[in-house]
Coordinates of C-alpha atoms and ligand atoms in Angstrom, one line a residue:
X1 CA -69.9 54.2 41.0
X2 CA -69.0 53.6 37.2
X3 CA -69.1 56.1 34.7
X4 CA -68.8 55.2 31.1
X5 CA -67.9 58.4 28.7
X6 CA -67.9 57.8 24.9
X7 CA -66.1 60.7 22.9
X8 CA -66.9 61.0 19.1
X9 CA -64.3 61.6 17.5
X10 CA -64.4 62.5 13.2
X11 CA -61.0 61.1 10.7
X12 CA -60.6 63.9 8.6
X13 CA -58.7 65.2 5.8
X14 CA -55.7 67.4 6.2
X15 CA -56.5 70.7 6.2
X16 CA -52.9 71.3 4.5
X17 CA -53.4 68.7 1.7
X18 CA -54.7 68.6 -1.6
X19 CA -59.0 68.9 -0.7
X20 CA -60.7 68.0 -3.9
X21 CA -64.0 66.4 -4.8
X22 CA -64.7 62.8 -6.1
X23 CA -66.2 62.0 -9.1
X24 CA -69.9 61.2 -7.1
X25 CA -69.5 64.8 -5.4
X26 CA -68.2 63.7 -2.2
X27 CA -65.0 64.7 -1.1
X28 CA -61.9 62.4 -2.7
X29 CA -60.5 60.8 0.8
X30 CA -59.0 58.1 -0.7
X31 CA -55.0 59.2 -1.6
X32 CA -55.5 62.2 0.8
X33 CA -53.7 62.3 4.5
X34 CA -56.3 62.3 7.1
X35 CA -56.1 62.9 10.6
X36 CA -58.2 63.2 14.0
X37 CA -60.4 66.4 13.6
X38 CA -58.4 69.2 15.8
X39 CA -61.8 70.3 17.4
X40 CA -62.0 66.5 18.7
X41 CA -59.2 66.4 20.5
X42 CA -60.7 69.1 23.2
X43 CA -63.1 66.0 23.3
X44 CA -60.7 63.8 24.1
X45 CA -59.0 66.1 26.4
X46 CA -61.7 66.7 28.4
X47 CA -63.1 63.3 28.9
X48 CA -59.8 62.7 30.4
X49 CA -59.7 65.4 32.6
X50 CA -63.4 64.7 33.7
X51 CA -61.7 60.9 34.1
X52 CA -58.7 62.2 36.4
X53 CA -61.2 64.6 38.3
X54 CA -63.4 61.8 39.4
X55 CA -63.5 59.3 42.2
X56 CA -65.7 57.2 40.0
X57 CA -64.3 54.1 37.8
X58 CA -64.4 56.0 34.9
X59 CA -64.1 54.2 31.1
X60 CA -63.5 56.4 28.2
X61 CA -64.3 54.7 24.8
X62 CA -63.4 57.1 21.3
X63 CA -65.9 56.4 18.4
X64 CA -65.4 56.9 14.7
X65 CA -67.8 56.6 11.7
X66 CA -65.0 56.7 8.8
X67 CA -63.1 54.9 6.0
X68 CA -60.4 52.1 6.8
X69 CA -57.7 54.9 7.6
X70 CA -60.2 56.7 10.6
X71 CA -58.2 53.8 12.9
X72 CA -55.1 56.5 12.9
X73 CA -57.6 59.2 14.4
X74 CA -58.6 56.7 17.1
X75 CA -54.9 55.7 17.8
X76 CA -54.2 59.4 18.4
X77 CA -57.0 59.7 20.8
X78 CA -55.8 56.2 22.8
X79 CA -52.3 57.6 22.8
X80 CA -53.6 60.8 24.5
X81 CA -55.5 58.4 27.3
X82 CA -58.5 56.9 26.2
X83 CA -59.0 53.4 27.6
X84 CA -60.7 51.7 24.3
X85 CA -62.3 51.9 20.6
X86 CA -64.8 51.1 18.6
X87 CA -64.9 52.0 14.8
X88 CA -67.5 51.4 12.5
X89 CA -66.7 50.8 8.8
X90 CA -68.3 49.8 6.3
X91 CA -68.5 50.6 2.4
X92 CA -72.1 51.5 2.3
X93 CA -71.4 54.5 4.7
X94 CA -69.4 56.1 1.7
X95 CA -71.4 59.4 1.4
X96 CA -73.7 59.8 4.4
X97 CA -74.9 62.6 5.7
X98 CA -75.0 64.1 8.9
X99 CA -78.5 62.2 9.5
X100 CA -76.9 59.3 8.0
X101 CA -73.8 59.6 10.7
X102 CA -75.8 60.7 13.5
X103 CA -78.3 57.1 13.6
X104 CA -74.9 55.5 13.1
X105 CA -73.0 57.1 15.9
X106 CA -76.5 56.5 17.8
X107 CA -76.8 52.5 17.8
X108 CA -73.2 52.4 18.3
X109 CA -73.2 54.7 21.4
X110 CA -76.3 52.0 22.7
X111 CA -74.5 48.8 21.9
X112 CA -71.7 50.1 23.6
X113 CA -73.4 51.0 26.5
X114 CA -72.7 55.1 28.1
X115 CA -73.7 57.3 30.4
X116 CA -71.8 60.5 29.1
X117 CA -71.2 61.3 25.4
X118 CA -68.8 64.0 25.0
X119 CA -68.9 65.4 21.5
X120 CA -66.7 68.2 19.4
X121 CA -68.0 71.7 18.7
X122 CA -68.0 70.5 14.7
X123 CA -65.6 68.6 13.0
X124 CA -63.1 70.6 10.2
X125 CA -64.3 69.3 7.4
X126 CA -68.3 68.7 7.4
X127 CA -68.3 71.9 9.4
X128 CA -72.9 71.3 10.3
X129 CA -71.8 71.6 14.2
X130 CA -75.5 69.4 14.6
X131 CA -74.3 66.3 15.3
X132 CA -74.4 66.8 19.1
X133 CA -77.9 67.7 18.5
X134 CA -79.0 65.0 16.5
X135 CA -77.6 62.3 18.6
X136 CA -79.2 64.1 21.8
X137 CA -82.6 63.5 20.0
X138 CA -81.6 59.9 19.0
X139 CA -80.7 59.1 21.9
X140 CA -83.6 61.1 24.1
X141 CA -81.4 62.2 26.3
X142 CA -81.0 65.8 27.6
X143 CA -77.8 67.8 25.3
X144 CA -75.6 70.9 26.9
X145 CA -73.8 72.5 24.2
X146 CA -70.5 74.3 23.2
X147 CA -69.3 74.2 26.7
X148 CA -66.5 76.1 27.4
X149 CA -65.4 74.0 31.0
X150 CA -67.3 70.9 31.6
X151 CA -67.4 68.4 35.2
X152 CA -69.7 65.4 36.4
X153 CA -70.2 65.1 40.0
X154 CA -73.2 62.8 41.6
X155 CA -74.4 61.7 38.4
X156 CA -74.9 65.5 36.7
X157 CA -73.0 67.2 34.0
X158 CA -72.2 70.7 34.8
X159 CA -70.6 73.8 32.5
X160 CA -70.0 76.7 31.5
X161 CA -71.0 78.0 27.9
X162 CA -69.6 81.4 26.8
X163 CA -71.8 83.4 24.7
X164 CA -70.9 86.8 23.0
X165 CA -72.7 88.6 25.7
X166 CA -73.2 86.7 28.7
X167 CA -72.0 83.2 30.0
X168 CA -74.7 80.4 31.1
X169 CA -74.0 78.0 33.9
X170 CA -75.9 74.8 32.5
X171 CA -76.3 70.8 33.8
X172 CA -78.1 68.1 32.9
X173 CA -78.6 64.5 34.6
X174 CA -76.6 61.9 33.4
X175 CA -76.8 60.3 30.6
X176 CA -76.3 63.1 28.6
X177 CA -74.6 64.5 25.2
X178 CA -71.7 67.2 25.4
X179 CA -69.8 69.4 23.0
X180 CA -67.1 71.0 24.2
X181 CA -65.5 74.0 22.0
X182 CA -62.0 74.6 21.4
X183 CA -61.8 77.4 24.4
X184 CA -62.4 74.4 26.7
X185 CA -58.3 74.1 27.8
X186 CA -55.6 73.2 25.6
X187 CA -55.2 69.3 24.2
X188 CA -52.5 67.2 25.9
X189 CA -49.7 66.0 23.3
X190 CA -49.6 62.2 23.8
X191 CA -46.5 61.0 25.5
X192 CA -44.1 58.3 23.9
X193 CA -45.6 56.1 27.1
X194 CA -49.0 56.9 25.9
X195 CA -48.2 56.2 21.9
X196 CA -46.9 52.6 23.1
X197 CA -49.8 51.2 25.6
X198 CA -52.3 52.5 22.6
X199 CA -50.6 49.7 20.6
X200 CA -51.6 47.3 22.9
X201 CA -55.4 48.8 23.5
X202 CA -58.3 47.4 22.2
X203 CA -60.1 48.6 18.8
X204 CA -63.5 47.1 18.0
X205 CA -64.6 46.9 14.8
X206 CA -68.5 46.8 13.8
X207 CA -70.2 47.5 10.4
X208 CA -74.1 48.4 9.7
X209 CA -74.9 44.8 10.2
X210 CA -73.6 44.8 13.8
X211 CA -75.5 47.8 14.5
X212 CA -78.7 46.7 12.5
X213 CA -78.9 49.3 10.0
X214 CA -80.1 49.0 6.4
X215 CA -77.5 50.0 3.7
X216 CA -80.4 52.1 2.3
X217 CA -80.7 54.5 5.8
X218 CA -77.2 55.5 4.7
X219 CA -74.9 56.2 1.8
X220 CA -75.4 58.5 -0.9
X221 CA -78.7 56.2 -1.1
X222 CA -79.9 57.0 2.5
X223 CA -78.8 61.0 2.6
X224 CA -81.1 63.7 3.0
X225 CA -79.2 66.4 1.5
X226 CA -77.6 65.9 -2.5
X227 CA -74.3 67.8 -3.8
X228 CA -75.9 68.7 -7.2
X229 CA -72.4 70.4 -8.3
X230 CA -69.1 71.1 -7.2
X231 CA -66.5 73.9 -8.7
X232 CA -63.1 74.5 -7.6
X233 CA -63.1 78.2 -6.1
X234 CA -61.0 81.1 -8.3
X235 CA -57.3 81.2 -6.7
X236 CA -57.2 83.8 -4.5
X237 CA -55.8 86.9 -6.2
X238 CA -52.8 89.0 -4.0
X239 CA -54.9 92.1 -4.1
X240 CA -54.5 95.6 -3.9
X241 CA -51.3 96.5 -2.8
X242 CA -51.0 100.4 -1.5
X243 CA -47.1 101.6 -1.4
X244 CA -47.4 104.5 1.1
X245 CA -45.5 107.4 -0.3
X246 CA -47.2 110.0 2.1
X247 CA -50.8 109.4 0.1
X248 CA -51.3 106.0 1.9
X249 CA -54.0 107.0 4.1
X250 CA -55.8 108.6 1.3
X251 CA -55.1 106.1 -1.0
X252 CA -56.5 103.3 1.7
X253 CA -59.5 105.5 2.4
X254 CA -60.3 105.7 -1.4
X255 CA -60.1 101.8 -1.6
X256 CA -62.1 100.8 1.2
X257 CA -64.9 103.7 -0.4
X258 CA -64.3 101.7 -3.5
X259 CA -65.0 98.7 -1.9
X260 CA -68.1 100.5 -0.1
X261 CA -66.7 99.3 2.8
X262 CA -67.0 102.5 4.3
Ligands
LIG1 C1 -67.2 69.7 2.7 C2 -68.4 68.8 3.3 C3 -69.7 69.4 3.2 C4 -70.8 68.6 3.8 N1 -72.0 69.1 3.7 C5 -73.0 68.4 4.3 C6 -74.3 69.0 4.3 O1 -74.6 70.1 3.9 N2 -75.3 68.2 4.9 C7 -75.1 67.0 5.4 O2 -76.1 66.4 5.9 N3 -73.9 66.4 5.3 C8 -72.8 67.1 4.8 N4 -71.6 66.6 4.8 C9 -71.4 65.2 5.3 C10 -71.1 65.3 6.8 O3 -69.9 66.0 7.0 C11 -70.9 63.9 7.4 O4 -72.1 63.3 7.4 C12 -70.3 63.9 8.8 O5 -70.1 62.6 9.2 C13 -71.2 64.6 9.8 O6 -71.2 66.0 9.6 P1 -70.1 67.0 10.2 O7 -68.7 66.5 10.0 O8 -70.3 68.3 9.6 O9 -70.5 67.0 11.7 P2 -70.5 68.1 13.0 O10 -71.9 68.2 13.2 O11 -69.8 69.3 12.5 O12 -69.7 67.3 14.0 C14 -69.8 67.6 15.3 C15 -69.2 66.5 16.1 O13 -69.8 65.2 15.8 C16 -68.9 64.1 15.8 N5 -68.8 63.5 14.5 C17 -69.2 64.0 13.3 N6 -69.0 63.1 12.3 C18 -68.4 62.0 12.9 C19 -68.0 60.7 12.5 N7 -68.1 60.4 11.2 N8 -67.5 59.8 13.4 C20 -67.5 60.2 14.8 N9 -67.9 61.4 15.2 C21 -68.4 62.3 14.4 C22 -67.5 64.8 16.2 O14 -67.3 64.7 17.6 C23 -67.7 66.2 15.7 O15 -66.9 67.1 16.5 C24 -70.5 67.3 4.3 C25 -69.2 66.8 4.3 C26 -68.2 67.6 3.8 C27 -66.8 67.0 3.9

């Protein structure tokens, strides 16, 4: 048996740099380091441990919606252990939305052809987490959530998702859409062997022609949601400091009474 696994995987800016806004309200990625979203890489992690798990033929393809520099985040995830990529690019996606990304991801995910989609908890810029969700529905195809440990055996998905009070033991049959969270096992670091063959693997390229979309379905022109303003939060001040001289816990209690924290 074959199994075909596509993980989504989001180029985003780095958390460290400079984060500002464009002059159309979107965020300024051109100038700014990006890099493949952290939470993604639990993606790509655990596609490949489902891969090593398996006694199936098992392809994993990584899949970005982003700008020209979004190829680094899918070299990063070939260099971990993906097999191939696709990335689709094109100037009219500058601005879309999550609905926007989500029919994107979807026509690429069915010209690729899949049977699993493995998907990030959220990505750390965007932050909507709905993604998953959206493409489920796009697709019509069942979606298990924020897993937490994930396997596919006899053409199921299984896992676990940990809530705050209890822990649900979920499957659905394949194909199917996954997110895994970042509790789902650390990320391997690729190895120099691993950075060299992902020179050598294939990247596909495709833009909304390929995929049959209409410029006006995405874009700032296409979204659903419209940043109206944007303003640069206050600098963080350094706060109260209390010096304790034998009144701290007073002093502290006073504060936080204050603060009508307590
Ligand atoms: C600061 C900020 C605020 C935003 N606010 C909104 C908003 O309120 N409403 C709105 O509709 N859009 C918003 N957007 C746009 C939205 O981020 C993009 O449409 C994005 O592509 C999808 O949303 P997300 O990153 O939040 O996705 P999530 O739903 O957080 O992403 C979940 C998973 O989906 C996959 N995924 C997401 N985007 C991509 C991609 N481009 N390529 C491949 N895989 C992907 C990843 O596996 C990711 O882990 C915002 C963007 C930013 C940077």
């Amino acid at each position: 048996m074959s199994l075909r696994i596509v993980v989504t995987v989001k180029y985003v800016p780095d958390a460290t740099g400079d984060r500002h806004f464009a002059d159309d309200l979107t965020v300024d990625r051109d100038d700014v380091d990006g890099l493949l979203s952290e939470l993604d890489e639990y993606a790509v992690e655990q596609a490949l441990q489902i891969s090593e798990n398996s006694d199936d033929d098992v392809e994993i393809t990584v899949l970005t919606v982003g700008p020209e520099d979004a190829k680094d985040a899918l070299r990063k995830a070939l260099s971990m252990g993906a097999d191939k990529a696709i990335h689709v690019e094109d100037d009219d996606l500058h601005g879309t939305d999550v609905i926007g990304t989500s029919l994107v991801l979807a026509k690429a995910i069915e010209k690729a052809g899949y049977d699993l989609v493995v998907s990030g908890m959220a990505s750390t810029d965007g932050t909507a987490g709905v993604v998953p969700a959206l493409l489920a529905e796009r697709l019509g195809v069942p979606q298990v959530t924020l897993l937490s440990e994930v396997s596919v055996e006899d053409g199921v998905v299984r896992g676990r998702r940990d809530g705050d009070t209890a822990s649900e033991q979920l499957e659905a049959s394949l194909p199917a859409v996954v997110s895994v969270t970042d509790q789902s096992g650390e990320a391997r670091y690729p190895s120099f062997k691993g950075i060299m063959a992902a020179k050598k693997k294939p990247v596909e390229s495709w833009d909304l022609e390929d995929l049959e979309i209409e410029a006006d379905e995405v874009g700032l022109e296409g979204a659903w949601t419209k940043v109206e303003a944007a303003a640069e939060r206050p600098a963080r001040t350094a706060g109260t400091i209390v010096k304790d001289e034998g009144e701290g816990g007073k002093q502290l209690a006073e504060f936080l009474a204050g603060q009508k924290f307590i």
